[in-house]
Coordinates of C-alpha atoms and ligand atoms in Angstrom, one line a residue:
X12 CA -52.8 -8.1 200.7
X13 CA -51.7 -6.3 197.8
X14 CA -52.1 -7.8 194.7
X15 CA -48.8 -7.4 192.5
X16 CA -50.5 -8.2 189.3
X17 CA -51.9 -4.6 188.5
X18 CA -51.4 -2.7 185.8
X19 CA -49.4 0.3 185.1
X20 CA -52.4 2.6 184.4
X21 CA -53.3 1.7 187.9
X22 CA -50.7 2.9 189.3
X23 CA -50.3 6.1 186.9
X24 CA -53.8 6.5 187.7
X25 CA -52.8 6.5 191.6
X26 CA -50.1 9.2 191.0
X27 CA -52.8 11.5 189.5
X28 CA -55.0 11.1 192.6
X29 CA -52.5 11.9 195.2
X30 CA -51.7 15.3 193.0
X31 CA -55.3 16.1 192.6
X32 CA -56.7 19.1 194.3
X33 CA -60.5 18.7 194.1
X34 CA -62.9 16.0 195.3
X35 CA -64.3 15.7 191.8
X36 CA -60.9 15.1 190.4
X37 CA -60.0 12.4 192.9
X38 CA -63.2 10.8 192.1
X39 CA -62.5 10.7 188.5
X40 CA -59.2 9.1 189.4
X41 CA -60.8 6.9 192.0
X42 CA -63.1 5.3 189.2
X43 CA -60.0 5.3 186.7
X44 CA -58.3 3.2 189.2
X45 CA -61.3 0.7 189.6
X46 CA -61.8 0.3 185.9
X47 CA -58.0 -1.1 185.4
X48 CA -58.0 -3.6 188.0
X49 CA -58.6 -6.9 186.3
X50 CA -61.6 -8.8 188.1
X51 CA -61.0 -11.9 189.8
X52 CA -61.0 -13.3 193.3
X53 CA -57.4 -11.8 194.5
X54 CA -58.5 -8.1 193.8
X55 CA -62.3 -8.3 195.5
X56 CA -60.9 -6.5 198.4
X57 CA -59.1 -3.9 196.6
X58 CA -61.9 -3.6 194.9
X59 CA -64.2 -3.1 197.4
X60 CA -62.1 -0.7 199.1
X61 CA -62.0 1.6 196.4
X62 CA -65.7 1.4 196.1
X63 CA -65.8 2.6 199.5
X64 CA -63.7 5.3 199.1
X65 CA -65.6 6.5 196.0
X66 CA -68.8 6.4 197.5
X67 CA -67.3 8.3 200.2
X68 CA -65.7 10.9 198.3
X69 CA -69.3 11.2 196.2
X70 CA -70.9 12.3 199.5
X71 CA -68.2 15.1 200.5
X72 CA -68.7 16.2 197.0
X73 CA -72.1 16.7 197.4
X74 CA -71.4 18.6 200.4
X75 CA -69.2 20.7 198.8
X76 CA -71.2 21.4 195.5
X77 CA -70.3 24.9 193.6
X78 CA -67.0 25.2 195.6
X79 CA -65.4 22.4 193.6
X80 CA -67.2 23.7 190.0
X81 CA -65.6 26.6 190.7
X82 CA -61.9 24.9 190.8
X83 CA -62.2 22.6 188.0
X84 CA -64.0 23.9 184.9
X85 CA -63.9 20.2 183.9
X86 CA -66.4 19.2 186.4
X87 CA -69.8 20.9 184.5
X88 CA -73.2 20.0 186.3
X89 CA -75.2 18.1 183.9
X90 CA -78.5 20.0 183.3
X91 CA -81.2 19.3 180.8
X92 CA -82.4 15.8 179.3
X93 CA -78.8 14.5 178.8
X94 CA -75.1 15.9 178.9
X95 CA -72.9 15.4 175.3
X96 CA -69.5 16.4 175.0
X97 CA -68.2 17.7 171.5
X98 CA -65.0 16.5 171.0
X99 CA -62.3 16.0 168.6
X100 CA -58.9 17.2 167.0
X101 CA -58.1 21.1 166.8
X102 CA -59.9 23.5 164.2
X103 CA -62.7 20.5 163.1
X104 CA -65.3 23.2 164.2
X105 CA -66.2 22.0 167.8
X106 CA -67.1 25.5 169.3
X107 CA -68.5 26.9 165.8
X108 CA -71.0 24.3 166.3
X109 CA -71.6 25.3 170.1
X110 CA -72.2 28.8 169.1
X111 CA -74.7 27.5 165.8
X112 CA -76.5 25.2 168.1
X113 CA -76.7 26.6 172.0
X114 CA -77.0 29.4 173.9
X115 CA -73.4 29.8 174.2
X116 CA -70.3 31.8 172.4
X117 CA -67.1 30.1 173.0
X118 CA -64.1 31.6 170.8
X119 CA -63.9 30.3 167.2
X120 CA -60.6 30.8 165.2
X121 CA -58.8 29.8 162.7
X122 CA -55.6 28.8 164.6
X123 CA -55.9 25.4 166.5
X124 CA -56.1 25.3 170.4
X125 CA -58.6 28.2 170.8
X126 CA -60.7 26.6 173.2
X127 CA -58.8 25.7 176.3
X128 CA -61.6 24.9 178.8
X129 CA -64.4 23.0 178.4
X130 CA -67.8 25.2 177.9
X131 CA -71.2 24.1 178.4
X132 CA -74.5 25.3 176.6
X133 CA -77.8 24.8 176.4
X134 CA -79.5 23.0 173.0
X135 CA -83.1 23.1 172.5
X136 CA -84.8 20.2 171.0
X137 CA -88.6 20.4 170.4
X138 CA -89.6 20.7 174.0
X139 CA -86.6 19.7 175.7
X140 CA -82.9 21.2 176.3
X141 CA -79.9 19.2 175.7
X142 CA -76.3 20.2 177.4
X143 CA -73.7 20.2 174.9
X144 CA -69.9 21.0 176.1
X145 CA -67.5 22.6 173.7
X146 CA -64.2 21.2 175.0
X147 CA -60.3 21.6 173.8
X148 CA -59.0 19.3 171.0
X149 CA -58.2 16.0 171.4
X150 CA -54.8 14.7 169.9
X151 CA -52.2 12.2 170.1
X152 CA -49.9 15.4 172.0
X153 CA -52.9 16.2 173.8
X154 CA -54.5 13.2 175.4
X155 CA -55.5 15.5 178.9
X156 CA -56.7 13.3 181.7
X157 CA -59.0 15.6 182.8
X158 CA -60.6 15.9 179.5
X159 CA -60.7 11.9 179.2
X160 CA -62.3 11.8 182.9
X161 CA -64.9 14.6 181.5
X162 CA -65.8 12.2 178.5
X163 CA -66.3 9.2 180.9
X164 CA -69.0 11.4 182.7
X165 CA -71.2 12.1 179.8
X166 CA -74.1 10.5 178.3
X167 CA -73.0 10.4 174.8
X168 CA -70.0 11.9 172.6
X169 CA -70.1 13.9 169.4
X170 CA -66.6 13.2 167.3
X171 CA -66.7 16.3 165.1
X172 CA -64.2 15.9 162.6
X173 CA -63.2 18.1 159.3
X174 CA -64.3 17.0 155.9
X175 CA -60.9 17.5 154.8
X176 CA -59.4 15.0 156.5
X177 CA -62.1 13.1 158.0
X178 CA -60.9 9.2 158.1
X179 CA -57.8 10.0 159.7
X180 CA -59.1 12.1 162.4
X181 CA -62.1 9.3 163.1
X182 CA -59.3 6.8 163.7
X183 CA -56.8 8.7 165.4
X184 CA -59.7 9.9 168.1
X185 CA -61.2 6.6 168.5
X186 CA -57.9 5.2 169.5
X187 CA -56.9 7.6 172.0
X188 CA -60.2 6.9 173.4
X189 CA -60.0 3.3 173.4
X190 CA -56.5 3.6 174.7
X191 CA -58.3 5.3 177.6
X192 CA -61.0 2.4 177.8
X193 CA -63.6 4.7 176.7
X194 CA -65.7 2.3 173.9
X195 CA -67.8 3.7 171.2
X196 CA -71.3 1.9 171.3
X197 CA -71.1 0.9 167.7
X198 CA -67.7 -0.7 168.6
X199 CA -68.3 -2.6 171.6
X200 CA -68.7 -6.0 170.0
X201 CA -64.8 -5.4 169.5
X202 CA -64.0 -5.6 173.0
X203 CA -66.3 -8.7 173.9
X204 CA -63.8 -10.6 175.6
X205 CA -62.1 -7.9 177.2
X206 CA -62.4 -8.7 181.1
X207 CA -61.9 -5.1 182.5
X208 CA -64.7 -2.2 183.0
X209 CA -65.0 -0.1 180.2
X210 CA -66.9 3.0 179.8
X211 CA -69.2 2.4 176.7
X212 CA -70.8 5.4 175.5
X213 CA -73.5 6.5 172.6
X214 CA -71.3 8.4 169.6
X215 CA -72.3 10.7 166.8
X216 CA -69.6 11.4 164.4
X217 CA -70.1 14.7 163.1
X218 CA -68.6 15.8 159.5
X219 CA -68.2 19.7 159.4
X220 CA -67.6 22.0 156.9
X221 CA -70.0 20.5 154.7
X222 CA -70.7 24.0 153.1
X223 CA -72.1 23.1 149.9
X224 CA -73.5 20.4 147.7
X225 CA -70.2 19.6 146.6
X226 CA -69.3 18.5 150.1
X227 CA -72.3 16.4 150.0
X228 CA -71.1 14.4 147.8
X229 CA -67.8 14.2 149.4
X230 CA -69.9 13.0 152.4
X231 CA -71.9 10.5 151.0
X232 CA -68.1 9.0 149.5
X233 CA -66.6 9.0 152.8
X234 CA -69.9 7.2 154.1
X235 CA -69.7 4.3 151.6
X236 CA -66.0 3.9 152.4
X237 CA -66.3 3.5 155.9
X238 CA -69.4 1.2 155.4
X239 CA -67.1 -0.9 153.0
X240 CA -64.6 -0.7 155.6
X241 CA -66.6 -2.3 158.2
X242 CA -69.9 -3.4 157.4
X243 CA -70.4 -5.2 160.7
X244 CA -69.9 -2.1 163.1
X245 CA -71.3 1.0 161.0
X246 CA -70.0 4.2 162.1
X247 CA -73.0 6.8 162.7
X248 CA -72.0 9.6 160.3
X249 CA -73.8 12.7 160.3
X250 CA -73.0 15.9 157.8
X251 CA -73.0 19.5 159.2
X252 CA -72.0 23.0 158.3
X253 CA -72.0 25.3 161.5
X254 CA -71.0 28.2 159.1
X255 CA -73.8 27.3 156.7
X256 CA -76.2 26.1 159.1
X257 CA -76.9 22.8 157.0
X258 CA -78.0 19.7 158.0
X259 CA -78.2 20.5 161.6
X260 CA -81.9 19.4 162.5
X261 CA -81.0 16.0 161.6
X262 CA -78.3 16.0 163.7
X263 CA -80.5 17.2 166.6
X264 CA -82.7 14.4 166.4
X265 CA -80.1 11.5 165.8
X266 CA -78.6 13.2 169.4
X267 CA -81.7 12.3 171.0
X268 CA -82.0 8.9 169.6
X269 CA -78.4 8.6 170.7
X270 CA -79.1 9.3 174.1
X271 CA -81.8 6.8 174.7
X272 CA -84.3 8.7 176.4
X273 CA -88.1 9.3 176.2
X274 CA -90.3 11.9 177.0
X275 CA -93.4 11.6 179.0
X276 CA -96.1 13.4 179.6
X277 CA -98.1 13.8 183.2
X278 CA -101.7 14.5 182.9
X279 CA -103.5 15.1 186.5
X280 CA -106.9 13.6 186.5
X281 CA -109.3 15.9 185.3
X282 CA -107.1 18.5 184.0
X283 CA -105.0 18.7 180.5
X284 CA -101.1 17.1 180.1
X285 CA -98.5 20.3 179.9
X286 CA -96.8 19.5 176.6
X287 CA -94.3 21.8 176.9
X288 CA -92.9 20.4 180.5
X289 CA -92.0 16.1 179.5
X290 CA -90.7 14.1 182.3
X291 CA -87.4 12.7 180.7
X292 CA -86.5 8.9 181.4
X293 CA -84.2 6.0 180.1
X294 CA -85.6 4.0 177.1
X295 CA -87.3 0.9 179.0
X296 CA -88.7 2.9 182.1
X297 CA -92.1 1.7 183.5
X298 CA -94.7 3.5 184.7
X299 CA -93.5 3.0 188.2
X300 CA -90.5 4.9 187.1
X301 CA -92.4 7.7 186.0
X302 CA -94.7 7.8 188.8
X303 CA -91.5 8.0 191.1
X304 CA -90.3 11.1 189.2
X305 CA -93.6 12.3 189.1
X306 CA -94.4 12.7 193.0
X307 CA -92.8 10.7 195.6
X308 CA -96.3 9.8 197.2
X309 CA -96.8 7.9 193.9
X310 CA -93.9 5.3 194.5
X311 CA -95.8 3.8 197.1
X312 CA -99.4 4.8 197.0
X313 CA -99.7 4.4 193.1
X314 CA -103.6 3.2 192.6
X315 CA -103.8 3.1 189.1
X316 CA -102.8 4.2 185.7
X317 CA -104.1 5.4 182.5
X318 CA -102.3 6.0 179.2
X319 CA -102.8 7.6 176.0
X320 CA -99.8 6.7 173.3
X321 CA -98.2 4.1 171.3
X322 CA -99.2 0.7 171.4
X323 CA -102.4 1.4 173.6
X324 CA -105.5 2.3 173.1
X325 CA -106.8 6.1 174.3
X326 CA -107.0 6.3 178.2
X327 CA -106.0 2.3 178.4
X328 CA -105.3 1.2 182.3
X329 CA -101.9 -0.2 182.4
X330 CA -100.2 -1.6 185.2
X331 CA -96.7 -0.4 187.1
X332 CA -94.3 -2.4 184.7
X333 CA -95.9 -1.4 181.3
X334 CA -92.7 0.1 179.4
X335 CA -93.7 3.3 177.9
X336 CA -92.9 5.3 174.9
X337 CA -91.6 8.8 173.6
X338 CA -94.8 10.9 173.9
X339 CA -96.8 8.9 175.7
X340 CA -99.0 10.9 178.1
X341 CA -100.0 9.2 181.5
X342 CA -102.9 9.9 183.7
X343 CA -101.6 8.6 187.6
X344 CA -104.1 8.2 190.5
X345 CA -102.9 7.6 194.3
Ligands
GTP22 N1 -65.9 26.1 156.0 C1 -65.7 26.0 157.0 N2 -65.6 26.4 158.3 C2 -65.7 26.2 159.2 C3 -67.2 25.5 160.2 N3 -67.2 25.0 161.2 C4 -66.0 26.1 161.4 N4 -65.1 26.6 161.0 C5 -63.9 27.1 160.6 O1 -62.7 26.2 161.2 C6 -62.0 26.9 162.1 C7 -61.8 26.3 163.2 O2 -63.1 26.7 164.2 P1 -63.4 26.3 165.6 O3 -65.0 26.4 165.5 O4 -62.9 27.5 166.5 O5 -62.8 24.9 165.7 P2 -62.7 24.1 167.1 O6 -62.7 22.8 166.9 O7 -63.5 24.8 168.1 O8 -61.3 24.3 167.6 P3 -60.0 24.2 168.7 O9 -60.9 25.0 169.9 O10 -58.7 24.8 168.2 O11 -60.2 22.6 168.8 C8 -62.5 28.5 162.1 O12 -61.6 29.0 160.8 C9 -63.9 28.5 161.4 O13 -64.2 29.1 160.8 C10 -68.1 25.3 158.6 O14 -68.9 24.6 159.1 N5 -67.1 25.2 157.7
MG23 MG1 -63.1 25.5 170.2

């Protein structure tokens, strides 16, 4: 029984699914199909079928890793503590920022559409690495489905705009994302009553080309304007200059915060913790989650844990459900 009330986007995604060459592309299309199906009794079976198909494809993808990656540059293996896409209109300085912040060196040029395919790079932040992906421009005439699928997969989005035309660029890019059901976290209240599945992503808006104090003033005006327009959903604006290397440390820290992760250190009994090698966990993770990451033996056999860090006294014994904070040091015993 095929429900007849599927939206047109479902069929568009289905067409793309049929044309897809690689398993990752196929998975992305199936996920898109899934997200367009309204949730009610009449679609239960269809959604269950799709879920099964996606699970099967994922297995196939795992068995052909490497091969698939070569075929589609849009499918980038996650590395480090988080995967973040730098997106935005042509010429806003995405590639320049990737050059300034990571070990990668994509081409930079004064003409638009310099970047044709995504390029990943690693950005050091204190004792962790965050993966940043340079992407081709996002624009009305350029809403490339592969790029949108890449954005659906990442942990956070950095929207890079130019201080010369920030308002229009922010509005246009967010409109394109939302037309494809990708909603920045700060705007999620606007979608409270929407039935379908949304891709909700933490977002920072990086206003680039703030090269001097005079642009700092323009940036301050922009912040005020946007805040007045939308006091309830404050847009997380950050200044930057890729060329003059200004404000970049603050950006790194804001991005770390946006990723919603904590760094926790393992201290083997009788030894010192290695502060260069944190375990990275989602905010809200517990001692039990941490134990599972450190060693599978601890999952079942964890006897006790002691902790040094926030909200505890040094070496305080804690249970499996204790929620960890960034920078905590934990000693596990099996
Ligand atoms: N003044 C100034 N110019 C910048 C800055 N960052 C980038 N630019 C210039 O802006 C132009 C575009 O930079 P790119 O880094 O290639 O921009 P992009 O967003 O990657 O562009 P596409 O790949 O075409 O989407 C180049 O001429 C850069 O030199 C900055 O911080 N200040
Ligand atoms: Mg570029």
